[in-house]
Coordinates of C-alpha atoms and ligand atoms in Angstrom, one line a residue:
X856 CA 0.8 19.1 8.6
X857 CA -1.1 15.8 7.1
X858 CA -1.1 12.9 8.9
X859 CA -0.5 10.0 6.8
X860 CA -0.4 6.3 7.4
X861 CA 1.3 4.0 5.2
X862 CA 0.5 0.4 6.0
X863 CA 3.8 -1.7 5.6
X864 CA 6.2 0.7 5.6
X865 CA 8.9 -1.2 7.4
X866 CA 10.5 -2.1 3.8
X867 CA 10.6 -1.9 -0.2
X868 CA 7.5 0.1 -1.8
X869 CA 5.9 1.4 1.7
X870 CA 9.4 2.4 3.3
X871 CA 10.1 4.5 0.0
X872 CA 6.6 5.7 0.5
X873 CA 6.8 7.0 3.8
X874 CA 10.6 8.5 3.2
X875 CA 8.8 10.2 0.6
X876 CA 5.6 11.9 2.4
X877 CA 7.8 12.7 5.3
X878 CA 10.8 14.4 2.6
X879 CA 6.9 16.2 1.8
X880 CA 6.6 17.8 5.2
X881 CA 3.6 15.6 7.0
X882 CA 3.5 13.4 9.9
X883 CA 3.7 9.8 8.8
X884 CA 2.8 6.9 10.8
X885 CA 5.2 3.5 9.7
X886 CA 3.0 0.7 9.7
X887 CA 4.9 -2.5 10.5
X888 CA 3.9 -6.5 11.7
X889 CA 7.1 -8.2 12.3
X890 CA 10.0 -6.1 10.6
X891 CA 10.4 -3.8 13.9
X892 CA 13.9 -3.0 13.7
X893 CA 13.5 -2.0 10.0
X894 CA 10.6 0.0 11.4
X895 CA 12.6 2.0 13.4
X896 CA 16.1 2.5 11.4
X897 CA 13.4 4.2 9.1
X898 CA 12.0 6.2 12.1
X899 CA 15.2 7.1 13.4
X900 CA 16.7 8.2 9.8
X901 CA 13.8 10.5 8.8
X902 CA 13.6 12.4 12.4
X903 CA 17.4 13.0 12.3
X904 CA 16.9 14.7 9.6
X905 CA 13.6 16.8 11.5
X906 CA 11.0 15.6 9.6
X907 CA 8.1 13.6 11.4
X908 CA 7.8 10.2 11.7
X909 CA 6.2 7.5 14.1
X910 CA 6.3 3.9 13.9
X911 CA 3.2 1.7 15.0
X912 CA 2.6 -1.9 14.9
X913 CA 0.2 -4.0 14.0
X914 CA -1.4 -7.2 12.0
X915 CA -3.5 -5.5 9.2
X916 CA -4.9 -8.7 8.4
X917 CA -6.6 -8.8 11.9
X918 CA -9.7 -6.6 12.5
X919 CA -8.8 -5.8 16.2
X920 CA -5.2 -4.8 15.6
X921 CA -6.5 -2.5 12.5
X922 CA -9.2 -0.9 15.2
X923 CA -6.2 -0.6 18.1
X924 CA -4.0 1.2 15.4
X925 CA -6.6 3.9 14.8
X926 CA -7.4 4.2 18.0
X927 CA -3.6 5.1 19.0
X928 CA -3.5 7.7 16.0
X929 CA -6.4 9.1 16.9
X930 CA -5.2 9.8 20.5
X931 CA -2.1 11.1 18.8
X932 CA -2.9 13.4 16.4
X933 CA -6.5 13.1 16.1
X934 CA -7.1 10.8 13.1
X935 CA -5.6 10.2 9.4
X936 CA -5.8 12.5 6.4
X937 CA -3.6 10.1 3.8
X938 CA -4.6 6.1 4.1
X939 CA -1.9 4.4 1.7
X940 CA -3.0 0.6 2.0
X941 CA 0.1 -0.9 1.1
X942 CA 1.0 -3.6 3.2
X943 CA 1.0 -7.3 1.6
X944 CA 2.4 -10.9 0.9
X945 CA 2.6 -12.5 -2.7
X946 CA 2.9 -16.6 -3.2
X947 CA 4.3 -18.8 -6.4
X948 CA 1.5 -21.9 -6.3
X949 CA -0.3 -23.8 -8.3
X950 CA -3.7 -23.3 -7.9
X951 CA -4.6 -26.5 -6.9
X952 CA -1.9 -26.8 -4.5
X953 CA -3.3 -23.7 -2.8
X954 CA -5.0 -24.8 1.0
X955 CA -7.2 -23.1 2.6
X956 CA -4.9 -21.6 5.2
X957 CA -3.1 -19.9 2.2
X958 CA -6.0 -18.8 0.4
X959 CA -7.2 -17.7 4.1
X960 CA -4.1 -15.1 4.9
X961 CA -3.6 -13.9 1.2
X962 CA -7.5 -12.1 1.2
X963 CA -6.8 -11.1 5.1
X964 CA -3.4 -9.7 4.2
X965 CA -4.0 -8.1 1.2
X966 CA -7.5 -7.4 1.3
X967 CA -9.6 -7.7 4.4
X968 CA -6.8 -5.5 5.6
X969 CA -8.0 -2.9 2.9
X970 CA -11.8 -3.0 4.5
X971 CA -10.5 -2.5 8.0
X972 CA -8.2 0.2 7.3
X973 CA -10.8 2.4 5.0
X974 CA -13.5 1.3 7.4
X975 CA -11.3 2.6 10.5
X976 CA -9.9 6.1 8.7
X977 CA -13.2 7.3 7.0
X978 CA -15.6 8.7 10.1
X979 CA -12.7 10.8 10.5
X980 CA -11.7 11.6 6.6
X981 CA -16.1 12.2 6.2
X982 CA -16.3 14.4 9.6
X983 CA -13.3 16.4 8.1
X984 CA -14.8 16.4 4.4
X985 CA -11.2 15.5 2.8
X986 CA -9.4 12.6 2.9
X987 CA -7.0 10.7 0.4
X988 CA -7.4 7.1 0.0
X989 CA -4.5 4.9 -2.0
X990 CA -4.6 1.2 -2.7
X991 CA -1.7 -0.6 -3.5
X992 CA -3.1 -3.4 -6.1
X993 CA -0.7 -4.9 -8.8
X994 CA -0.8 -5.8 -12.4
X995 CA -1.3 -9.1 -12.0
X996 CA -4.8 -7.6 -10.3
X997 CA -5.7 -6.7 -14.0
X998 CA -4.0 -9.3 -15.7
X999 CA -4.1 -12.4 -14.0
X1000 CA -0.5 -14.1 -13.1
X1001 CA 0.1 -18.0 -13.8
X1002 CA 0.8 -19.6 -10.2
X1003 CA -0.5 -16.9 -8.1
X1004 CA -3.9 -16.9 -8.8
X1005 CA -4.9 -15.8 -4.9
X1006 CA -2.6 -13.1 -5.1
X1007 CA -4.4 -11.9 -8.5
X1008 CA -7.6 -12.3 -7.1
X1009 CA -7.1 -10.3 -4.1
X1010 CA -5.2 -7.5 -6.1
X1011 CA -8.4 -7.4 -8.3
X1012 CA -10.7 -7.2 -5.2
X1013 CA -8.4 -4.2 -4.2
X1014 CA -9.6 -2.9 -8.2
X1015 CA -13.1 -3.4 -7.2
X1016 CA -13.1 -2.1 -3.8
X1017 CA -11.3 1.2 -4.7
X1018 CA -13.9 2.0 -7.7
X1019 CA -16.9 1.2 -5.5
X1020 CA -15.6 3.4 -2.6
X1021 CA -14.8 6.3 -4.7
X1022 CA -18.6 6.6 -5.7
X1023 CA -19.8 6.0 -2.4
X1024 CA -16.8 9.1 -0.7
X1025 CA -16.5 11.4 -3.7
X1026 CA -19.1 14.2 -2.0
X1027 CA -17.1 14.3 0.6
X1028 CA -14.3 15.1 -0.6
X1029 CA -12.3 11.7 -0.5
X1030 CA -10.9 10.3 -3.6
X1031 CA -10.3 6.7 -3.4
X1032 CA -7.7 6.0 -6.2
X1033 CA -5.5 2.1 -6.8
X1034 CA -1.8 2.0 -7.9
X1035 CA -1.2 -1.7 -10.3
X1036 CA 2.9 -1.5 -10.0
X1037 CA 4.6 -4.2 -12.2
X1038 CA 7.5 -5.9 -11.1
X1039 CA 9.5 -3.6 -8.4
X1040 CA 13.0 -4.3 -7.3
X1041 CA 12.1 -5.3 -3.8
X1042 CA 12.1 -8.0 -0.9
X1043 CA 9.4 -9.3 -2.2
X1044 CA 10.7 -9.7 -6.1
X1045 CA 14.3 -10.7 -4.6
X1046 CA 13.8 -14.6 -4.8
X1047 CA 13.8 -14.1 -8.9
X1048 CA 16.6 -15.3 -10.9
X1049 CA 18.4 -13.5 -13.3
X1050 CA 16.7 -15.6 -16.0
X1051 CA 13.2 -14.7 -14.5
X1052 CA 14.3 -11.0 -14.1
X1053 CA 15.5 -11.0 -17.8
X1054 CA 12.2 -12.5 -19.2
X1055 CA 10.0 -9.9 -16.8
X1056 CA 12.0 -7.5 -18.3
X1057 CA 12.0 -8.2 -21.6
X1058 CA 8.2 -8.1 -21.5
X1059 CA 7.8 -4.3 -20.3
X1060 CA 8.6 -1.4 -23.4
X1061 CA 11.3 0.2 -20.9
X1062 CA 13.1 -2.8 -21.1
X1063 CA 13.4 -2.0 -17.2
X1064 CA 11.9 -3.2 -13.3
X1065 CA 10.5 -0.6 -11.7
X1066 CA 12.0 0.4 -8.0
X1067 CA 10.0 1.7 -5.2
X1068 CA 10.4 4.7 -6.0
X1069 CA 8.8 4.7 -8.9
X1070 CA 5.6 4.4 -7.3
X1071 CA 6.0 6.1 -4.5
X1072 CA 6.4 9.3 -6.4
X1073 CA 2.6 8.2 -8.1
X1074 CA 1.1 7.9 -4.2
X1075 CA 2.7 11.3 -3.4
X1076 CA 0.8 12.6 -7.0
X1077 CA -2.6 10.9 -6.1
X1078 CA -2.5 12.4 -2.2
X1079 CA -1.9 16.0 -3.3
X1080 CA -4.6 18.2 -2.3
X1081 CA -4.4 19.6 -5.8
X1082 CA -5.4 15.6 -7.1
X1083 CA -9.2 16.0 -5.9
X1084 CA -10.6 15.2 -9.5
X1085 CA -9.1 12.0 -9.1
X1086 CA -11.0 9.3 -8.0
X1087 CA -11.9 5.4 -8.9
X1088 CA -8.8 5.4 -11.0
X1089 CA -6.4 2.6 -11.5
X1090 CA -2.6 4.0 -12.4
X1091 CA -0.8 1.2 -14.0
X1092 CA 3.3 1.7 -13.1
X1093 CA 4.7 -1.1 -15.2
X1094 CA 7.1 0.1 -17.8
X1095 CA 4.4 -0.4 -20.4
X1096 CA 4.0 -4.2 -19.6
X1097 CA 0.0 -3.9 -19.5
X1098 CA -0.5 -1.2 -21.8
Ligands
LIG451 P1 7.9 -6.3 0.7 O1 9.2 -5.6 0.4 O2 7.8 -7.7 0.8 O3 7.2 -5.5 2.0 C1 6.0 -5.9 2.4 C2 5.5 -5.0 3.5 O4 4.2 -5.4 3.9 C3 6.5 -5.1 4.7 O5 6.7 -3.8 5.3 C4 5.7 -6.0 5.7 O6 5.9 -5.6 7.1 C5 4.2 -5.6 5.4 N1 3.3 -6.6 5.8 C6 3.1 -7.9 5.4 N2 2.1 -8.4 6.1 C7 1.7 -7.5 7.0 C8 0.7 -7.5 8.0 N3 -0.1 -8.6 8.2 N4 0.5 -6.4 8.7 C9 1.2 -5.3 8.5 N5 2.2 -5.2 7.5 C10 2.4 -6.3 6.8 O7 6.8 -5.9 -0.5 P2 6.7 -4.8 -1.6 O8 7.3 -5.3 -2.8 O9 7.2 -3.5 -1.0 O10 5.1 -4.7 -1.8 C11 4.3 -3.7 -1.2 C12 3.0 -3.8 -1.9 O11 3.1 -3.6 -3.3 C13 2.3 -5.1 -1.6 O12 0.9 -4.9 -1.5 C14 2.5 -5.8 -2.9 O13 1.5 -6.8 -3.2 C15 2.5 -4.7 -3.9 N6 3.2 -5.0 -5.2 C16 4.5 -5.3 -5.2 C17 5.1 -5.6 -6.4 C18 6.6 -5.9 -6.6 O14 7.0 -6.3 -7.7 N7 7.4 -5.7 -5.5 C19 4.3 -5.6 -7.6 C20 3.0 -5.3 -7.5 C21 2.4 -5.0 -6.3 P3 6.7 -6.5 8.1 O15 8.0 -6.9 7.4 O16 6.9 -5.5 9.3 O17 5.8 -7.6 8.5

């Protein structure tokens, strides 16, 4: 059985992710900061049903939570074969309204938190010689969005960072692969208005929003042992919005 964290997992894209690896048959770890109860309705609904799941908090934007969460795992089960860096926050701003405190937490969320996590699974993924590495990123990463230019920063740091670490792990059997989803039905989509969700979609060839599911199923894919000759890829899962 794998053991797979999935960094916040307590709702929308992660949650699905985790329902999904567990549905799978390995032992997943739910990553959550604040959302405990969510956490553990998710915990509670996946081991009713016998398959293997753990919830485990922590602030993946903070180096010393990142290092305590590995260090529990590792006293659990030994360490982490599956690292799904998925946790994250998005912001509407002008870019000149953006302070430094903002611009601060959206590259510690989204990706310092990437560092600390790879940093904290790969002794164990290198010792092992396998390990599956998958970055959450977004299509604004590759695009650039209007008003959130931190978030599209960040998301094409998370670009850079998975290309780079796939040369550096590839002979040892890691692959280090990104996922660029487009505009998912989730919390964090939920303060669009219809108009805005009409527009988004009239912009994709599906004519469609994507769910969580939708890439879940595409971080199941990439994590497969059978997936080792993919590496430093970017999988754009956007309804054909960037083509
Ligand atoms: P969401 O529904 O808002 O959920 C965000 C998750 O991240 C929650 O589980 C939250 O946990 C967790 N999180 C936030 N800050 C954290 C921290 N400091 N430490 C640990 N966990 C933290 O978002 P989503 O739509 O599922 O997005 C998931 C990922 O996909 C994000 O990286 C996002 O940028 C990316 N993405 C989303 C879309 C979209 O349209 N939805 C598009 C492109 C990319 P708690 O609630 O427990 O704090």
């Amino acid at each position: 059985m794998r053991n797979v964290l999935i960094t916040g997992a307590s709702r929308g894209i992660g949650a699905e992710t985790a329902r999904l690896f567990a549905e799978n048959g390995d032992n997943v770890y739910i990553n959550y900061c604040s959302s405990v109860q969510a956490a553990e309705t998710l915990q509670w609904s996946l081991t009713q049903k016998g398959f293997s799941a753990k919830t485990i908090k922590a602030d993946v934007s903070s180096s010393d939570s990142v290092q305590q969460m590995f260090a529990d795992i590792e006293k659990d089960c030994g360490g982490i074969d599956v690292l799904v860096n998925n946790a994250g926050i998005a912001q509407i701003k002008l870019f000149t309204d953006i302070t430094n405190d903002e611009w601060d937490k959206m590259v510690a969320t989204n990706l310092s938190s990437v560092f600390y996590c790879c940093r904290a699974a790969l002794p164990y993924m290198i010792r092992q010689k396998f390990g599956r590495i998958v970055n959450i990123s977004s299509m604004w990463g590759q695009v650039g969005g209007s008003c959130e230019v931190h978030y599209s920063a960040v998301k094409a740091g998370i670009i850079g960072l998975t290309k780079a670490l796939a040369m550096e792990e590839g002979l040892s059997g890691i692959t280090v692969n990104c996922v660029a989803p487009g505009v998912i039905t989730t919390d964090m989509t939920a303060h669009l208005t219809e108009d805005d969700l009409k527009a988004l979609k009239d912009e994709t060839a599906t004519g469609t929003l994507g769910t969580p599911y939708d890439i879940a199923r595409t971080v199941l894919f990439l994590a497969d042992h059978h997936s080792s000759f993919i590496t430093g890829q970017v999988f754009g899962i956007n309804g054909g919005s960037v083509l």
